[in-house]
DNA sequence: TATAGTTGTCTATATCAATAGACAAATTTA
DNA sequence: TAAATTTGTCTATTGATATAGACAACTATA
């Protein structure tokens, strides 16, 4: 006996199919460490009995997770866990992407996907303390750990002050280093709003998720030590691969 | 024109039904303030066209939200928004339940549901720095704002040190005040782990949710100013009614 | 080698989810 | 009052979801 899946029941006529709910439960069990890497899942008939559903329904759930790269099924042997526990992503006053993931993933980096200049929307202007419509630079980035996307972020900077930050980001691959080129040696996370929702079409593509997944969303403002706003950002994290560790803000 | 719903598409064959996805989108739009209280939703045919689905599918989504108490439909007139924006629940070093919700809800309180003594599980023991199996008191509470549940928490305290905290909680209705009776004038949130998942059967009952809803889950340890653990807790928040505001120390 | 245990595939059936169209009922507006 | 707009109800059909049972294919082990 290796792992223990939650025995609580599942909901019918909920708008969420039974196989999706069971897949979520298996993901959760793996995420909290109920199954070690390469551990065998209970046989399909046992899972079916535990959740009170047909074996084929369990198979649908497993098929989705195999498709997702979480499980590996071997005929005659069993079904095995491929992926490790969720990454624990730190959120704090001095959160820096790669620093906090040390020891959890052997390889990690941030990719700049697109950059553009646009007029500040209402919320971006509010966050940065600018007039609405002021030109801002938008950087779209993706954070990856061991080749899997673990975050997708959009960051906005005042265009006049940070002209060329997109090039710096491309060259250095780091927001922190890029900001240093503009004389920002230190910055703090001023405020963070946190919510969760179902992944939409953009999330599915950006984070390589399967439909029905859940994303955590943070909206935050970074400021200099003297309180001057420099960056407004919205980040999305796949809840099945990441949990957030709130440290001293 | 009053509100603006996200134009992005919805996912078919995802394990999450179209009506559930549309209900989620409407909830989100209300939550971020796209619709004022008592504002009219676009007519069903308009919504159906926007999402590329049949009118009856939109009606299923609306029916679920009416059932949930979020919308009110009036034949011949339209469909109207009942509930306000999400509560912004503060999470910080000194988070106290009711203090942070001032101004967002006219009435708020914490109800003690059950209390019991049990041997500490592995994670509770770890969090409190006790040996596994040590007796701990478990308090189950529900936070309500304007009559609607906004949180459901389980808190564990060392039984020997905090004997009678359940009675104090019943009498005072406040964890903070109860702890003061044991000489704890101040305490800090040491660490918080944050995740999100689909609501299970217990969440549905505890938080008065509809199947398919999403809950935010925090697991945290409170300590005295000199670092001594006093409380281990797990809280669940309905993502459709609450967002978390991570504040500074 | 035989047997038990496991995943894979097939057929069949019932129920839920989604589409389609028509019209009724209530409200607002011209 | 008449017309336009909107929600409510009904029937019918299609596709996805879930159940049920049987058996094949593969693996490990007695």
Coordinates of C-alpha atoms (C1' of nucleotides) in Angstrom, one line a residue:
Chain A
X1 CA 0.0 0.0 0.0
X2 CA 1.5 3.2 -1.1
X3 CA -0.9 6.0 -1.6
X4 CA -4.2 7.1 -0.2
X5 CA -6.9 8.8 -2.3
X6 CA -9.5 10.9 -0.6
X7 CA -12.5 8.8 0.0
X8 CA -15.0 11.7 -0.3
X9 CA -17.6 11.3 -3.0
X10 CA -18.0 13.1 -6.3
X11 CA -20.8 15.2 -7.6
X12 CA -23.2 14.2 -10.3
X13 CA -25.1 16.6 -12.6
X14 CA -22.6 19.3 -11.5
X15 CA -21.5 20.5 -14.9
X16 CA -18.2 18.8 -14.3
X17 CA -18.0 15.3 -15.7
X18 CA -17.2 12.4 -13.4
X19 CA -13.9 11.6 -15.2
X20 CA -12.7 15.2 -14.9
X21 CA -13.5 15.2 -11.1
X22 CA -11.6 11.9 -10.6
X23 CA -8.7 13.2 -12.7
X24 CA -8.6 16.2 -10.4
X25 CA -8.6 14.0 -7.3
X26 CA -5.7 11.9 -8.6
X27 CA -3.8 15.0 -9.5
X28 CA -4.4 16.4 -6.0
X29 CA -3.3 13.2 -4.4
X30 CA 0.0 13.2 -6.4
X31 CA 0.5 16.9 -5.7
X32 CA 0.3 16.5 -1.9
X33 CA 2.7 13.6 -2.0
X34 CA 0.3 10.7 -1.5
X35 CA 2.0 9.0 -4.4
X36 CA 5.7 8.9 -4.8
X37 CA 7.2 9.2 -8.3
X38 CA 7.0 5.9 -10.2
X39 CA 4.5 4.6 -7.6
X40 CA 1.7 2.4 -8.9
X41 CA -1.9 3.8 -8.8
X42 CA -4.5 1.4 -7.4
X43 CA -6.0 -0.9 -10.1
X44 CA -8.8 0.5 -12.2
X45 CA -11.4 -1.7 -10.5
X46 CA -10.4 -0.6 -7.1
X47 CA -10.6 3.1 -8.1
X48 CA -14.0 2.5 -9.7
X49 CA -15.3 0.9 -6.5
X50 CA -13.8 3.7 -4.3
X51 CA -15.5 6.4 -6.2
X52 CA -18.7 4.5 -6.9
X53 CA -18.4 4.7 -10.7
X54 CA -17.9 2.4 -13.6
X55 CA -14.4 1.2 -14.5
X56 CA -14.7 2.9 -17.9
X57 CA -15.2 6.2 -16.2
X58 CA -12.0 5.7 -14.2
X59 CA -10.3 4.8 -17.5
X60 CA -11.4 8.2 -19.0
X61 CA -9.8 10.0 -16.1
X62 CA -6.6 8.0 -16.4
X63 CA -6.5 8.5 -20.2
X64 CA -6.7 12.3 -19.7
X65 CA -3.8 12.2 -17.2
X66 CA -1.8 10.0 -19.5
X67 CA -2.4 12.5 -22.3
X68 CA -1.3 15.2 -19.9
X69 CA 2.0 13.4 -19.1
X70 CA 1.1 12.8 -15.5
X71 CA 0.6 9.0 -15.6
X72 CA 2.0 6.1 -17.6
X73 CA -0.2 3.0 -18.1
X74 CA 1.4 -0.4 -18.9
X75 CA -0.8 -3.2 -20.0
X76 CA -0.6 -6.1 -17.6
X77 CA 1.4 -4.2 -15.0
X78 CA -0.4 -1.2 -13.8
X79 CA -0.6 2.6 -14.0
X80 CA 2.3 4.6 -12.7
X81 CA 3.0 8.2 -11.5
X82 CA 5.4 10.1 -13.7
X83 CA 5.4 13.7 -12.4
X84 CA 6.6 14.8 -9.0
X85 CA 4.9 17.0 -6.4
X86 CA 3.8 20.5 -7.3
X87 CA 6.4 23.2 -7.3
X88 CA 6.2 25.5 -4.4
X89 CA 6.4 29.0 -5.8
X90 CA 7.4 31.7 -3.4
X91 CA 5.4 34.9 -3.2
X92 CA 6.9 37.6 -1.0
X93 CA 8.2 41.1 -0.8
X94 CA 11.3 40.1 -2.8
X95 CA 10.0 37.3 -5.0
X96 CA 12.4 36.6 -7.8
X97 CA 11.4 33.9 -10.3
X98 CA 14.2 31.5 -10.4
X99 CA 15.8 32.1 -7.0
X100 CA 12.8 30.6 -5.1
X101 CA 12.7 27.4 -7.1
X102 CA 16.2 26.3 -6.3
X103 CA 16.3 22.7 -5.3
X104 CA 12.9 22.0 -6.7
X105 CA 13.8 21.9 -10.4
X106 CA 17.1 21.2 -12.0
X107 CA 16.5 23.7 -14.9
X108 CA 14.5 26.8 -14.8
X109 CA 14.3 30.0 -16.9
X110 CA 12.0 32.8 -18.1
X111 CA 11.3 33.2 -21.8
X112 CA 10.2 36.6 -23.3
X113 CA 7.4 35.8 -25.6
X114 CA 6.3 39.2 -26.9
X115 CA 6.9 42.9 -26.1
X116 CA 4.8 45.8 -27.3
X117 CA 4.0 49.4 -26.5
X118 CA 0.4 50.3 -25.7
X119 CA -1.7 52.9 -24.0
X120 CA -2.2 52.1 -20.3
X121 CA -5.6 50.6 -19.5
X122 CA -7.5 51.8 -16.4
X123 CA -6.1 49.2 -14.0
X124 CA -2.6 49.4 -15.3
X125 CA -2.6 53.2 -15.0
X126 CA -4.0 52.9 -11.5
X127 CA -1.4 50.4 -10.5
X128 CA 1.5 52.4 -11.9
X129 CA 0.2 55.8 -10.8
X130 CA 0.0 57.1 -14.3
X131 CA -2.6 58.9 -16.3
X132 CA -4.8 56.5 -18.3
X133 CA -3.6 56.2 -21.9
X134 CA 0.1 56.9 -21.0
X135 CA 2.4 54.7 -23.2
X136 CA 3.5 51.6 -21.4
X137 CA 5.7 48.6 -22.4
X138 CA 4.1 45.2 -22.1
X139 CA 6.3 42.2 -21.7
X140 CA 4.7 38.7 -22.0
X141 CA 6.8 36.0 -20.4
X142 CA 6.6 32.4 -19.6
X143 CA 8.4 30.7 -16.7
X144 CA 9.5 27.1 -17.2
X145 CA 10.9 24.5 -14.8
X146 CA 12.3 21.3 -16.2
X147 CA 10.8 22.1 -19.6
X148 CA 7.2 22.5 -18.3
X149 CA 5.4 25.9 -18.1
X150 CA 4.8 26.9 -14.5
X151 CA 3.8 30.5 -15.0
X152 CA 2.6 33.0 -17.6
X153 CA 3.0 36.6 -16.8
X154 CA 2.3 40.0 -18.4
X155 CA 4.3 42.9 -17.0
X156 CA 3.7 46.6 -17.7
X157 CA 6.4 49.4 -17.4
X158 CA 6.2 53.1 -18.1
X159 CA 7.5 53.4 -21.6
X160 CA 9.3 56.7 -21.2
X161 CA 11.3 55.6 -18.2
X162 CA 12.0 52.0 -19.2
X163 CA 12.6 52.4 -23.0
X164 CA 14.5 49.4 -24.2
X165 CA 13.7 47.1 -21.4
X166 CA 12.4 44.6 -23.9
X167 CA 15.8 44.3 -25.5
X168 CA 17.4 44.0 -22.1
X169 CA 15.0 41.3 -21.2
X170 CA 15.8 39.4 -24.4
X171 CA 19.5 39.8 -23.7
X172 CA 19.5 38.9 -20.1
X173 CA 16.5 36.7 -19.7
X174 CA 15.8 38.2 -16.3
X175 CA 13.5 41.1 -15.2
X176 CA 15.7 41.7 -12.2
X177 CA 18.9 42.1 -14.2
X178 CA 17.1 44.2 -16.8
X179 CA 15.8 46.6 -14.2
X180 CA 19.3 47.0 -12.8
X181 CA 20.2 48.6 -16.1
X182 CA 17.7 51.3 -15.3
X183 CA 19.2 51.9 -11.9
X184 CA 16.7 49.7 -10.1
X185 CA 18.9 47.8 -7.7
X186 CA 16.1 46.7 -5.4
X187 CA 12.4 46.5 -5.7
X188 CA 9.5 45.2 -3.5
X189 CA 6.2 43.6 -4.1
X190 CA 3.8 46.2 -2.8
X191 CA 0.5 44.5 -3.1
X192 CA -0.9 41.2 -4.5
X193 CA -4.5 40.3 -5.3
X194 CA -5.0 36.5 -5.6
X195 CA -7.9 34.6 -7.2
X196 CA -8.6 31.3 -9.0
X197 CA -10.7 30.3 -11.9
X198 CA -11.1 27.7 -14.7
X199 CA -8.5 28.0 -17.4
X200 CA -9.8 29.8 -20.5
X201 CA -8.6 29.1 -24.1
X202 CA -5.6 31.4 -23.7
X203 CA -4.5 29.7 -20.5
X204 CA -4.7 26.3 -22.1
X205 CA -2.5 27.3 -24.9
X206 CA 0.0 29.4 -22.8
X207 CA 0.4 26.9 -20.1
X208 CA 0.0 23.7 -22.0
X209 CA -3.1 22.6 -19.9
X210 CA -6.0 20.3 -20.6
X211 CA -9.5 21.8 -20.7
X212 CA -11.1 22.0 -17.2
X213 CA -7.8 22.8 -15.4
X214 CA -7.7 25.5 -12.7
X215 CA -5.4 28.5 -12.7
X216 CA -4.2 30.7 -9.9
X217 CA -4.1 34.4 -10.8
X218 CA -2.0 37.1 -9.1
X219 CA -2.2 40.8 -9.8
X220 CA 0.6 42.8 -8.2
X221 CA 2.5 46.0 -8.2
X222 CA 6.3 46.2 -7.7
X223 CA 7.7 49.4 -6.2
X224 CA 11.1 50.8 -5.4
X225 CA 12.1 50.8 -1.7
X226 CA 10.8 54.4 -1.5
X227 CA 7.4 53.4 -2.8
X228 CA 7.6 54.5 -6.5
X229 CA 5.7 52.0 -8.7
X230 CA 7.8 50.5 -11.5
X231 CA 5.9 47.4 -12.6
X232 CA 2.3 46.2 -12.8
X233 CA 1.9 42.5 -13.5
X234 CA -0.6 39.8 -13.8
X235 CA 0.6 36.2 -13.5
X236 CA -1.2 32.9 -14.0
X237 CA -0.1 29.6 -12.5
X238 CA -1.4 26.1 -13.3
X239 CA -2.9 25.0 -10.0
X240 CA -2.1 21.4 -10.8
X241 CA 1.6 22.1 -11.1
X242 CA 2.2 25.0 -8.7
X243 CA 1.2 26.0 -5.2
X244 CA 2.1 29.4 -3.8
X245 CA 4.2 29.8 -0.7
X246 CA 3.4 33.1 0.9
X247 CA 6.4 34.4 2.7
X248 CA 7.0 37.6 4.6
X249 CA 5.6 40.4 2.5
Chain B
X1 CA -24.2 49.2 -22.6
X2 CA -23.3 48.3 -19.1
X3 CA -20.9 45.4 -18.8
X4 CA -18.4 43.6 -20.9
X5 CA -18.0 39.8 -20.8
X6 CA -14.8 38.2 -21.9
X7 CA -15.0 37.5 -25.6
X8 CA -12.7 34.5 -25.5
X9 CA -14.1 31.2 -26.4
X10 CA -15.1 28.2 -24.4
X11 CA -13.8 24.6 -24.5
X12 CA -15.8 21.7 -25.8
X13 CA -15.2 18.0 -24.8
X14 CA -13.3 19.4 -21.7
X15 CA -15.1 17.5 -19.0
X16 CA -16.6 20.8 -17.9
X17 CA -20.0 21.4 -19.5
X18 CA -20.5 24.5 -21.6
X19 CA -23.2 25.9 -19.2
X20 CA -20.8 25.6 -16.3
X21 CA -18.1 27.4 -18.2
X22 CA -20.5 30.2 -19.1
X23 CA -21.7 30.5 -15.5
X24 CA -18.1 30.8 -14.4
X25 CA -17.5 33.6 -16.9
X26 CA -20.5 35.5 -15.8
X27 CA -19.5 35.1 -12.2
X28 CA -16.0 36.3 -13.0
X29 CA -17.4 39.3 -14.9
X30 CA -19.5 40.3 -11.9
X31 CA -16.6 39.7 -9.5
X32 CA -14.3 42.0 -11.3
X33 CA -17.0 44.7 -11.4
X34 CA -18.0 44.5 -15.0
X35 CA -21.6 44.5 -13.8
X36 CA -22.9 46.8 -11.1
X37 CA -25.5 45.5 -8.6
X38 CA -28.9 45.4 -10.2
X39 CA -27.5 45.8 -13.6
X40 CA -29.1 43.9 -16.5
X41 CA -27.2 41.1 -18.1
X42 CA -27.2 41.1 -21.9
X43 CA -30.3 39.2 -23.3
X44 CA -30.0 35.4 -23.7
X45 CA -29.8 35.6 -27.5
X46 CA -26.9 38.0 -27.3
X47 CA -25.0 35.9 -24.8
X48 CA -25.6 32.8 -26.9
X49 CA -24.2 34.5 -30.0
X50 CA -21.2 35.9 -28.1
X51 CA -20.2 32.4 -26.8
X52 CA -21.2 30.6 -30.0
X53 CA -23.7 28.3 -28.2
X54 CA -27.4 27.7 -28.2
X55 CA -29.7 29.9 -26.3
X56 CA -30.8 27.0 -24.1
X57 CA -27.2 26.4 -23.0
X58 CA -27.0 30.0 -21.8
X59 CA -30.3 29.5 -20.0
X60 CA -28.8 26.5 -18.2
X61 CA -25.9 28.7 -17.0
X62 CA -28.3 31.4 -15.9
X63 CA -30.6 28.9 -14.2
X64 CA -27.6 27.7 -12.1
X65 CA -26.7 31.2 -11.1
X66 CA -30.3 32.0 -10.2
X67 CA -30.3 28.9 -8.1
X68 CA -27.1 30.1 -6.5
X69 CA -28.7 33.5 -5.7
X70 CA -26.4 35.5 -7.9
X71 CA -28.9 36.5 -10.6
X72 CA -32.6 37.2 -10.7
X73 CA -34.5 36.6 -14.0
X74 CA -37.8 38.4 -14.7
X75 CA -39.9 37.4 -17.6
X76 CA -40.3 40.1 -20.2
X77 CA -37.8 42.4 -18.5
X78 CA -34.4 40.8 -18.3
X79 CA -31.9 39.1 -16.0
X80 CA -30.4 41.1 -13.2
X81 CA -27.3 41.0 -11.0
X82 CA -28.0 40.5 -7.3
X83 CA -24.7 40.0 -5.7
X84 CA -21.9 42.4 -5.3
X85 CA -18.2 42.1 -6.1
X86 CA -16.1 39.5 -4.4
X87 CA -14.9 40.2 -0.9
X88 CA -11.2 41.0 -0.7
X89 CA -9.9 38.9 2.2
X90 CA -6.6 40.1 3.6
X91 CA -3.8 37.6 4.2
X92 CA -0.8 39.0 6.0
X93 CA 1.4 38.6 9.0
X94 CA -1.4 39.9 11.3
X95 CA -4.5 38.7 9.5
X96 CA -7.5 38.8 11.8
X97 CA -10.8 37.7 10.3
X98 CA -13.3 40.4 10.8
X99 CA -10.9 43.4 11.0
X100 CA -9.9 43.1 7.4
X101 CA -13.4 43.0 6.0
X102 CA -14.5 46.3 7.4
X103 CA -16.3 48.4 4.9
X104 CA -16.9 45.5 2.6
X105 CA -19.7 43.9 4.5
X106 CA -22.1 45.4 7.0
X107 CA -22.3 42.3 9.1
X108 CA -19.5 39.7 9.7
X109 CA -18.8 37.0 12.3
X110 CA -17.2 33.7 13.0
X111 CA -19.2 30.7 14.1
X112 CA -17.7 27.8 16.0
X113 CA -19.2 24.7 14.4
X114 CA -17.5 21.8 16.3
X115 CA -14.6 21.3 18.7
X116 CA -12.8 18.0 19.5
X117 CA -9.7 16.6 20.9
X118 CA -7.7 14.3 18.7
X119 CA -4.1 12.9 18.3
X120 CA -2.0 15.2 16.0
X121 CA -1.7 13.9 12.4
X122 CA 1.7 14.0 10.7
X123 CA 1.3 17.5 9.2
X124 CA -0.4 19.0 12.2
X125 CA 2.4 17.7 14.4
X126 CA 5.0 19.1 12.0
X127 CA 3.4 22.5 11.9
X128 CA 3.1 22.8 15.6
X129 CA 6.5 21.3 16.4
X130 CA 4.9 18.5 18.4
X131 CA 5.4 14.7 18.4
X132 CA 3.0 12.9 16.2
X133 CA 0.0 11.7 18.2
X134 CA 0.1 14.4 20.8
X135 CA -3.4 15.5 21.8
X136 CA -4.5 18.6 20.0
X137 CA -7.8 20.5 20.0
X138 CA -9.5 21.0 16.7
X139 CA -11.8 23.9 16.2
X140 CA -14.0 24.0 13.1
X141 CA -15.3 27.5 12.2
X142 CA -17.2 29.2 9.5
X143 CA -16.7 32.9 8.6
X144 CA -19.8 34.7 7.3
X145 CA -20.3 38.1 5.8
X146 CA -23.8 39.5 5.3
X147 CA -25.1 36.0 6.0
X148 CA -23.1 34.3 3.3
X149 CA -20.3 31.9 4.1
X150 CA -16.9 33.3 3.0
X151 CA -14.6 30.9 4.7
X152 CA -14.4 27.5 6.4
X153 CA -11.4 26.8 8.6
X154 CA -10.0 24.1 10.8
X155 CA -7.6 25.2 13.5
X156 CA -5.4 22.9 15.7
X157 CA -4.0 23.9 19.1
X158 CA -1.9 21.9 21.5
X159 CA -4.5 20.5 24.0
X160 CA -2.3 20.7 27.1
X161 CA -1.5 24.4 26.7
X162 CA -4.8 25.6 25.4
X163 CA -7.3 23.5 27.3
X164 CA -10.7 25.2 27.3
X165 CA -10.1 27.3 24.2
X166 CA -13.2 25.8 22.7
X167 CA -15.3 27.2 25.5
X168 CA -13.6 30.6 25.2
X169 CA -14.2 30.5 21.4
X170 CA -17.9 29.8 22.0
X171 CA -18.1 32.6 24.6
X172 CA -16.2 35.3 22.6
X173 CA -16.7 34.3 19.0
X174 CA -13.1 35.3 18.3
X175 CA -9.9 33.3 18.1
X176 CA -7.9 36.5 18.8
X177 CA -9.8 37.2 22.1
X178 CA -9.7 33.5 23.1
X179 CA -5.9 33.4 22.7
X180 CA -5.6 36.5 24.8
X181 CA -7.0 34.4 27.7
X182 CA -4.0 32.2 27.4
X183 CA -1.6 35.0 27.5
X184 CA -1.2 35.4 23.8
X185 CA -1.4 39.1 23.2
X186 CA 0.1 39.0 19.7
X187 CA 0.7 36.4 17.1
X188 CA 2.0 36.3 13.6
X189 CA 1.3 34.3 10.5
X190 CA 4.6 32.4 10.0
X191 CA 4.0 30.6 6.7
X192 CA 1.1 30.1 4.3
X193 CA 0.8 27.6 1.5
X194 CA -1.8 28.4 -1.1
X195 CA -3.6 26.2 -3.7
X196 CA -6.8 25.9 -5.6
X197 CA -9.0 23.0 -6.5
X198 CA -12.6 22.0 -7.4
X199 CA -14.9 22.0 -4.5
X200 CA -15.6 18.5 -3.1
X201 CA -18.7 17.3 -1.4
X202 CA -17.7 18.7 2.0
X203 CA -16.9 22.1 0.5
X204 CA -20.3 22.2 -1.2
X205 CA -22.0 21.6 2.1
X206 CA -19.8 23.8 4.3
X207 CA -19.7 26.8 2.0
X208 CA -23.1 26.5 0.4
X209 CA -21.7 26.2 -3.1
X210 CA -23.0 24.6 -6.3
X211 CA -21.2 21.6 -7.7
X212 CA -18.3 22.6 -10.0
X213 CA -17.2 25.6 -7.9
X214 CA -13.6 26.4 -7.2
X215 CA -12.1 26.8 -3.7
X216 CA -8.9 28.5 -2.6
X217 CA -7.1 26.6 0.1
X218 CA -4.6 28.1 2.6
X219 CA -2.5 26.1 5.1
X220 CA -0.8 28.2 7.6
X221 CA 1.0 28.3 10.9
X222 CA 0.6 31.1 13.5
X223 CA 3.4 31.8 15.9
X224 CA 4.1 34.0 18.9
X225 CA 6.4 37.0 18.1
X226 CA 9.3 34.9 19.4
X227 CA 8.6 32.1 16.9
X228 CA 6.7 29.6 19.1
X229 CA 4.0 27.8 17.0
X230 CA 0.5 28.1 18.6
X231 CA -1.9 27.3 15.8
X232 CA -2.0 25.2 12.7
X233 CA -4.9 25.9 10.3
X234 CA -6.4 25.0 7.0
X235 CA -8.9 27.4 5.5
X236 CA -11.1 27.1 2.4
X237 CA -12.5 30.1 0.6
X238 CA -15.1 30.1 -2.3
X239 CA -13.2 31.6 -5.2
X240 CA -16.4 33.0 -6.6
X241 CA -17.1 35.1 -3.5
X242 CA -13.6 35.8 -2.2
X243 CA -10.2 37.0 -3.5
X244 CA -7.2 37.1 -1.3
X245 CA -5.3 40.3 -0.7
X246 CA -1.7 39.6 0.2
X247 CA -0.7 42.5 2.4
X248 CA 2.6 43.7 3.9
X249 CA 4.1 43.0 7.3
Chain C
dT1 C1' 3.3 -23.8 -17.3
dA2 C1' -0.8 -22.6 -15.4
dT3 C1' -3.1 -19.0 -12.8
dA4 C1' -4.2 -14.6 -11.0
dG5 C1' -4.1 -9.8 -11.7
dT6 C1' -3.8 -6.0 -14.7
dT7 C1' -4.7 -2.9 -18.8
dG8 C1' -6.9 -2.7 -23.6
dT9 C1' -10.8 -3.2 -26.7
dC10 C1' -15.3 -4.1 -28.2
dT11 C1' -20.6 -3.9 -28.2
dA12 C1' -24.8 -2.2 -26.3
dT13 C1' -27.7 0.8 -23.6
dA14 C1' -29.3 4.7 -20.8
dT15 C1' -28.8 9.4 -19.3
dC16 C1' -27.0 14.1 -19.6
dA17 C1' -25.6 18.0 -22.4
dA18 C1' -26.3 20.7 -26.4
dT19 C1' -28.7 22.1 -30.6
dA20 C1' -32.9 23.5 -33.2
dG21 C1' -37.3 25.5 -33.8
dA22 C1' -41.7 27.1 -32.4
dC23 C1' -44.7 29.6 -29.6
dA24 C1' -46.5 31.4 -25.1
dA25 C1' -46.3 35.0 -21.4
dA26 C1' -44.8 39.2 -19.6
dT27 C1' -42.9 43.9 -20.1
dT28 C1' -41.5 48.0 -22.4
dT29 C1' -41.8 51.2 -26.1
dA30 C1' -43.6 53.5 -30.2
Chain D
dT1 C1' -53.3 49.7 -28.7
dA2 C1' -49.9 47.6 -31.5
dA3 C1' -45.2 46.2 -32.0
dA4 C1' -40.9 45.0 -30.3
dT5 C1' -38.2 42.8 -26.8
dT6 C1' -37.3 39.5 -23.5
dT7 C1' -37.9 35.4 -20.5
dG8 C1' -40.5 30.8 -20.1
dT9 C1' -42.0 26.3 -21.9
dC10 C1' -42.5 22.6 -25.0
dT11 C1' -41.0 18.9 -28.5
dA12 C1' -37.5 16.7 -31.1
dT13 C1' -32.8 15.3 -32.4
dT14 C1' -27.8 14.7 -31.9
dG15 C1' -23.5 13.9 -29.5
dA16 C1' -20.9 13.3 -25.2
dT17 C1' -21.0 11.0 -20.8
dA18 C1' -21.6 7.0 -17.9
dT19 C1' -23.0 2.2 -17.1
dA20 C1' -22.8 -2.9 -18.1
dG21 C1' -20.7 -7.0 -19.6
dA22 C1' -17.5 -9.8 -22.1
dC23 C1' -13.2 -11.0 -23.6
dA24 C1' -8.4 -10.2 -25.4
dA25 C1' -3.5 -9.0 -24.4
dC26 C1' 0.1 -8.6 -21.4
dT27 C1' 2.8 -9.3 -16.9
dA28 C1' 4.2 -11.4 -12.7
dT29 C1' 4.2 -15.2 -9.9
dA30 C1' 3.1 -19.7 -7.7

